[in-house]
Coordinates of C-alpha atoms in Angstrom, one line a residue:
Chain A
M40 CA 96.9 63.0 121.8
I41 CA 97.7 66.2 120.0
V42 CA 97.0 66.4 116.3
R43 CA 98.2 69.4 114.2
I44 CA 96.5 70.5 111.1
L45 CA 99.0 72.6 109.2
G46 CA 98.0 76.2 108.9
E47 CA 95.3 75.8 111.6
G48 CA 97.1 74.7 114.8
Q49 CA 96.9 71.9 117.3
L50 CA 93.9 70.0 118.4
E51 CA 93.4 67.7 121.4
V52 CA 91.9 64.4 120.2
A53 CA 91.0 61.3 122.3
D54 CA 93.5 58.5 121.9
S55 CA 90.6 56.2 121.2
A56 CA 90.0 57.9 117.9
L57 CA 93.4 56.8 116.5
A58 CA 92.0 53.7 114.8
E59 CA 89.3 55.6 113.0
L60 CA 91.7 58.3 111.9
N61 CA 94.2 55.7 110.7
E62 CA 91.4 54.2 108.5
L63 CA 90.7 57.6 107.0
D64 CA 94.5 58.2 106.6
A65 CA 94.8 54.9 104.8
K66 CA 92.4 56.2 102.1
L67 CA 94.5 59.2 101.8
E68 CA 97.6 57.1 101.4
S69 CA 96.0 54.8 98.8
A70 CA 94.9 57.9 96.8
V71 CA 98.5 59.1 96.8
E72 CA 99.7 55.6 95.7
R73 CA 97.2 55.6 92.8
G74 CA 98.1 59.2 91.8
D75 CA 94.4 60.0 92.2
E76 CA 94.2 63.7 92.9
A77 CA 90.5 63.9 93.2
G78 CA 90.5 60.9 95.6
F79 CA 93.3 62.6 97.5
S80 CA 91.3 65.8 98.0
A81 CA 88.2 63.9 99.1
A82 CA 90.1 61.8 101.5
L83 CA 92.0 64.8 102.9
A84 CA 88.7 66.7 103.4
A85 CA 87.2 63.7 105.2
L86 CA 90.2 63.2 107.5
L87 CA 90.4 66.9 108.3
G88 CA 86.6 67.1 108.8
R89 CA 86.7 64.3 111.3
V90 CA 89.6 65.7 113.2
R91 CA 87.9 69.1 113.5
E92 CA 84.7 67.4 114.5
I93 CA 86.1 65.3 117.4
G94 CA 89.0 67.5 118.3
T95 CA 89.1 70.6 120.6
P96 CA 91.6 73.3 120.1
A97 CA 94.7 72.7 122.2
D98 CA 95.8 75.2 124.8
P99 CA 97.6 77.9 122.8
D100 CA 100.3 78.0 125.5
T101 CA 101.2 74.3 125.1
L102 CA 104.6 73.5 123.8
A103 CA 103.9 69.8 123.4
P104 CA 104.8 68.4 120.0
S105 CA 102.0 66.7 118.0
A106 CA 101.6 63.0 117.7
L107 CA 100.2 63.4 114.2
I108 CA 100.4 66.2 111.6
L109 CA 97.9 66.7 108.8
P110 CA 98.5 68.6 105.6
Q111 CA 96.6 71.9 105.2
A112 CA 93.1 71.8 103.8
D113 CA 94.1 73.0 100.3
A114 CA 97.1 70.8 100.0
T115 CA 97.7 68.9 96.7
M116 CA 99.5 65.6 96.3
A117 CA 102.5 67.6 95.1
D118 CA 102.5 69.6 98.3
V119 CA 102.5 66.5 100.4
H120 CA 105.3 65.1 98.2
D121 CA 107.3 68.2 98.8
L122 CA 106.5 68.1 102.5
L123 CA 107.9 64.6 102.8
S124 CA 111.0 65.0 100.7
D125 CA 114.3 65.6 102.5
D126 CA 114.8 69.1 101.4
G127 CA 111.2 69.7 101.9
L128 CA 109.0 72.7 102.6
I129 CA 109.6 73.1 106.3
P130 CA 112.0 76.0 106.7
G131 CA 115.0 75.9 109.1
Chain B
M255 CA 113.3 59.2 101.7
A256 CA 109.8 59.5 102.8
A257 CA 108.8 60.5 99.3
M258 CA 110.2 57.2 98.1
Y259 CA 107.8 55.3 100.3
L260 CA 105.1 57.3 98.7
Y261 CA 105.6 56.1 95.2
E262 CA 107.3 52.7 95.5
G263 CA 105.5 51.2 98.4
M264 CA 108.6 49.1 99.2
V265 CA 108.4 49.9 102.9
A266 CA 105.7 48.8 105.3
P267 CA 102.9 51.4 104.8
M268 CA 102.8 54.2 107.2
G269 CA 100.0 56.8 107.2
V270 CA 100.6 60.2 105.8
M271 CA 99.9 62.0 109.1
K272 CA 102.5 60.0 110.9
R273 CA 105.1 60.5 108.2
V274 CA 104.6 64.3 108.2
Q275 CA 105.0 64.3 111.9
L276 CA 108.2 62.4 111.6
V277 CA 109.6 64.9 109.1
F278 CA 108.9 67.7 111.5
R279 CA 110.4 65.8 114.4
A280 CA 113.5 65.0 112.4
K281 CA 114.1 68.7 111.6
A282 CA 113.8 69.6 115.3
N283 CA 116.1 66.8 116.4
K284 CA 118.7 67.7 113.8
A285 CA 118.7 71.3 115.2
L286 CA 118.9 70.0 118.7
D287 CA 121.9 67.8 117.9
R288 CA 123.8 70.7 116.6
M289 CA 123.7 72.4 120.0
E290 CA 126.3 71.7 122.7
D291 CA 124.8 73.4 125.7
P292 CA 121.1 73.0 126.0
R293 CA 120.8 76.5 127.6
E294 CA 122.4 78.0 124.5
T295 CA 119.7 76.1 122.5
L296 CA 117.0 77.9 124.4
D297 CA 118.3 81.4 123.9
L298 CA 119.2 80.9 120.2
S299 CA 115.8 79.4 119.5
Y300 CA 114.1 82.2 121.3
Q301 CA 115.9 84.7 119.0
T302 CA 114.8 82.7 116.0
Q303 CA 111.3 82.7 117.2
L304 CA 111.2 86.5 117.6
E305 CA 112.6 86.9 114.1
L306 CA 109.9 84.6 112.8
L307 CA 107.2 86.6 114.6
Q308 CA 108.5 89.8 112.9
K309 CA 108.4 88.0 109.6
V310 CA 104.9 86.8 110.0
R311 CA 103.7 90.3 111.0
R312 CA 105.4 91.7 107.9
G313 CA 103.7 89.0 105.9
V314 CA 100.3 90.1 107.2
A315 CA 101.0 93.7 106.3
D316 CA 102.1 92.6 102.8
V317 CA 99.0 90.7 102.1
A318 CA 96.9 93.6 103.4
T319 CA 98.7 96.0 101.1
S320 CA 98.0 93.7 98.1
R321 CA 94.4 93.3 99.1
K322 CA 93.9 97.1 99.3
R323 CA 95.4 97.5 95.9
I324 CA 93.1 95.0 94.4
E325 CA 90.2 96.7 96.2
L326 CA 91.1 100.0 94.5
Q327 CA 91.3 98.3 91.1
I328 CA 87.9 96.7 91.7
N329 CA 86.4 100.1 92.4
Q330 CA 87.9 101.6 89.3
L331 CA 86.7 98.8 87.1
Q332 CA 83.2 98.9 88.7
Q333 CA 83.0 102.6 87.8
G334 CA 84.1 101.8 84.3
S335 CA 81.5 99.2 84.0
D336 CA 78.7 101.5 85.2
K337 CA 79.8 104.2 82.8
L338 CA 79.8 101.8 79.8
D339 CA 76.3 100.8 80.9
R340 CA 75.1 104.4 80.8
Q341 CA 76.8 105.0 77.5
A342 CA 75.0 101.9 76.0
R343 CA 71.7 103.3 77.2
D344 CA 72.5 106.8 75.8
A345 CA 73.5 105.2 72.5
L346 CA 70.3 103.2 72.3
G347 CA 68.3 106.2 73.1
S348 CA 69.9 107.9 70.1
G349 CA 69.1 105.0 67.9
R350 CA 72.7 103.9 67.6
E351 CA 72.6 100.2 68.3
D352 CA 76.0 99.7 66.9
L353 CA 77.5 102.0 69.4
A354 CA 75.5 100.5 72.2
R355 CA 76.8 97.1 71.2
E356 CA 80.4 98.3 71.3
A357 CA 79.8 99.7 74.8
L358 CA 78.3 96.5 76.0
T359 CA 81.1 94.4 74.5
R360 CA 83.6 96.5 76.4
K361 CA 81.5 96.2 79.5
A362 CA 81.6 92.4 79.2
G363 CA 85.4 92.6 79.1
V364 CA 85.5 94.8 82.2
Q365 CA 83.1 92.5 83.9
S366 CA 85.3 89.5 83.3
Q367 CA 88.3 91.3 84.7
L368 CA 86.1 92.2 87.7
G369 CA 85.1 88.6 88.3
D370 CA 88.8 87.6 88.2
L371 CA 89.7 90.3 90.7
Q372 CA 86.9 89.4 93.0
T373 CA 88.1 85.8 93.2
Q374 CA 91.6 87.0 93.9
Y375 CA 90.4 89.5 96.5
E376 CA 88.6 86.7 98.4
G377 CA 91.7 84.6 98.2
L378 CA 93.8 87.3 99.7
Q379 CA 91.3 88.0 102.4
A380 CA 91.4 84.3 103.4
E381 CA 95.2 84.4 103.3
E382 CA 95.3 87.5 105.5
E383 CA 93.0 85.8 108.0
K384 CA 95.1 82.6 108.1
L385 CA 98.4 84.6 108.6
T386 CA 96.8 86.7 111.3
N387 CA 95.7 83.6 113.2
A388 CA 99.2 82.0 112.6
S389 CA 100.8 85.1 114.1
Q390 CA 98.6 85.0 117.2
R391 CA 99.3 81.3 117.7
L392 CA 103.0 81.8 117.3
Q393 CA 102.9 84.7 119.7
A394 CA 101.2 82.6 122.4
K395 CA 103.8 79.8 121.9
V396 CA 106.7 82.2 122.0
D397 CA 105.4 83.7 125.2
A398 CA 105.1 80.2 126.7
F399 CA 108.5 79.3 125.5
R400 CA 110.1 82.4 127.1
T401 CA 108.5 81.5 130.5
R402 CA 109.6 77.9 130.2
K403 CA 113.1 78.9 129.2
E404 CA 113.6 81.1 132.2
T405 CA 112.2 78.4 134.5
I406 CA 114.5 75.8 133.0
K407 CA 117.5 78.0 133.3
A408 CA 116.8 78.9 136.9
T409 CA 116.5 75.4 138.1
Y410 CA 119.0 73.9 135.7
T411 CA 120.4 70.5 136.4
A412 CA 121.7 69.0 133.2
A413 CA 120.0 65.6 133.3
E414 CA 116.6 66.8 134.1
A415 CA 116.7 69.9 131.9
Q416 CA 117.6 68.0 128.8
T417 CA 114.2 66.3 128.4
R418 CA 112.3 69.4 129.3
I419 CA 114.3 71.4 126.8
N420 CA 113.8 68.8 124.2
E421 CA 110.0 68.9 124.6
A422 CA 109.8 72.7 124.6
F423 CA 112.1 73.0 121.7
T424 CA 110.4 70.3 119.6
G425 CA 107.0 71.8 120.3
I426 CA 108.0 75.3 119.3
S427 CA 110.0 74.1 116.4
E428 CA 106.9 72.3 115.0
E429 CA 104.9 75.6 115.3
M430 CA 107.7 77.5 113.6
G431 CA 107.8 75.0 110.8
D432 CA 104.1 75.3 110.3
V433 CA 104.1 79.1 110.4
G434 CA 107.2 79.3 108.2
M435 CA 105.3 77.3 105.5
A436 CA 102.2 79.5 105.9
I437 CA 104.4 82.6 105.3
Q438 CA 105.9 81.0 102.3
R439 CA 102.6 80.2 100.8
A440 CA 101.3 83.7 101.5
E441 CA 104.4 85.2 100.0
D442 CA 104.0 83.2 96.8
K443 CA 100.3 84.2 96.5
T444 CA 101.1 87.9 97.2
E445 CA 103.8 87.8 94.6
Q446 CA 101.5 86.4 92.0
M447 CA 98.9 88.9 93.0
K448 CA 101.3 91.8 92.7
A449 CA 102.3 90.7 89.2
R450 CA 98.7 90.5 88.1
A451 CA 97.8 93.9 89.7
G452 CA 100.8 95.4 88.0
A453 CA 99.7 94.0 84.7
L454 CA 96.2 95.3 85.1
D455 CA 97.6 98.8 86.1
E456 CA 99.6 98.8 82.9
L457 CA 96.7 97.7 80.9
M458 CA 94.6 100.6 82.3
A459 CA 97.4 103.0 81.7
S460 CA 98.0 101.8 78.1
G461 CA 94.5 102.6 77.1
A462 CA 93.3 99.1 76.5
L463 CA 91.0 99.5 79.4
E464 CA 91.3 103.2 79.6
D465 CA 88.1 103.9 77.7
A466 CA 86.2 101.8 80.2
V467 CA 87.7 103.5 83.3
G468 CA 87.3 107.0 82.2
G469 CA 90.5 107.9 80.5
P470 CA 90.8 110.8 78.2
R471 CA 90.5 108.8 75.0
D472 CA 86.9 107.7 75.5
D473 CA 85.8 107.2 71.9
I474 CA 82.3 106.0 72.8
Q475 CA 81.7 109.1 74.7
A476 CA 83.2 111.2 71.8
E477 CA 80.7 109.5 69.4
L478 CA 77.8 110.0 71.8
D479 CA 78.8 113.7 72.2
R480 CA 79.0 113.9 68.4
I481 CA 75.5 112.4 68.1
G482 CA 74.3 114.8 70.7
A483 CA 75.8 117.7 68.9
S484 CA 74.5 116.6 65.5
T485 CA 71.1 116.1 67.0
G486 CA 71.3 119.7 68.2
V487 CA 72.4 120.9 64.7
D488 CA 69.6 118.9 63.0
G489 CA 67.1 120.4 65.4
E490 CA 68.3 123.9 64.8
L491 CA 68.2 123.3 61.1
E492 CA 64.6 122.1 61.4
R493 CA 63.8 125.2 63.4
M494 CA 65.4 127.5 60.9
K495 CA 63.6 125.8 58.0
L496 CA 60.3 126.2 59.9
E497 CA 61.0 129.9 60.6
L498 CA 61.9 130.5 57.0
A499 CA 58.8 128.7 55.9
Q500 CA 56.7 130.8 58.3
G501 CA 58.7 133.9 57.5
S502 CA 57.6 133.7 53.8
T503 CA 53.9 133.7 54.5
P504 CA 53.4 136.8 56.7
Q505 CA 53.5 139.0 53.7
L506 CA 50.1 137.6 52.9
E507 CA 48.8 138.3 56.4
A508 CA 50.5 141.5 57.5
G509 CA 48.6 141.6 60.8
A510 CA 50.4 138.6 62.2
A511 CA 54.0 139.9 61.5
S512 CA 54.3 141.7 64.8
A513 CA 53.7 138.5 66.8
E514 CA 56.3 136.5 64.9
P515 CA 59.5 137.2 67.0
A516 CA 57.8 136.2 70.3
H517 CA 56.7 132.9 68.7
V518 CA 60.3 132.1 67.7
V519 CA 61.7 132.8 71.2
D520 CA 59.0 130.5 72.7
Q521 CA 59.9 127.7 70.5
Q522 CA 63.7 128.0 71.2
A523 CA 63.0 128.0 74.9
G524 CA 61.0 124.9 74.6
D525 CA 63.7 123.1 72.6
A526 CA 66.4 124.0 75.2
Q527 CA 64.6 122.0 77.9

């Protein structure tokens, strides 16, 4: 599957990694629910680190949409909140 | 909507990464739905892509300009700091600890500005690199899209084209969304940086930092010059006193009087060194 890290591009990640990534993502999610900014940063760093570790950069010519999209490394909870809101950050 | 899930937890939990992906997908789908003829979608989208490429390149240039401006200010402040350091040494050498302290206090102020600027400089460098990479990624995708677009148009049969168009469009739309946000972030940072650089320029021009960066109203240097001058005056006074003192004795030893002028010239030459 293809995973995008915002600001960095797309990576090819084995489908078998999905369960592991979901676990890391759940920590990110729960940090957001608790309003725990430090926990959020740590969970995001762990998730991004793992994706970079097991992923290989996707062919730059690929036009395939990603299965999962991760916030950029320096994202805050507010950034993610904006990203997910209806009139969010994504232009166009 | 998605933000609501975030804070109220009323809906079955879904990971952050899937939700972000859905937001991107929804944007692309909305744009696709607006188009009647899929081929029109391709051409219009390509136009937008080229515009975005232009924009990201301008963004890179903007960040580079800001970075160079900060670089210039860093150099100016560094020179100012070096100069204050020299002045502190000169002042200490003249036994003026108060003046040396003033110079070092100013140097500390300049150093703190410098530290700030260094951090900003590194931030801009990182931003520039990110945007440059984004620009290259987008370029590769836009090229791929153009090829795909021509192929689809040449072999167009409505039913089959629709899915291929959707995929290409969704893929490029995701990249454009990502790059668009990167540009936005870079613009925000560049704006902040411009404001700060402008404020620092004003500060330098107003004289608050001028003394440190070699402006005309350098009071520490003026004081040092004054000390230098007064040291010279004191020295000269001493010499004159000595000469007068010596000048009053030769009457007792008339034989030494002819040698006196040469002695004075020697002493002055020695002092001048």
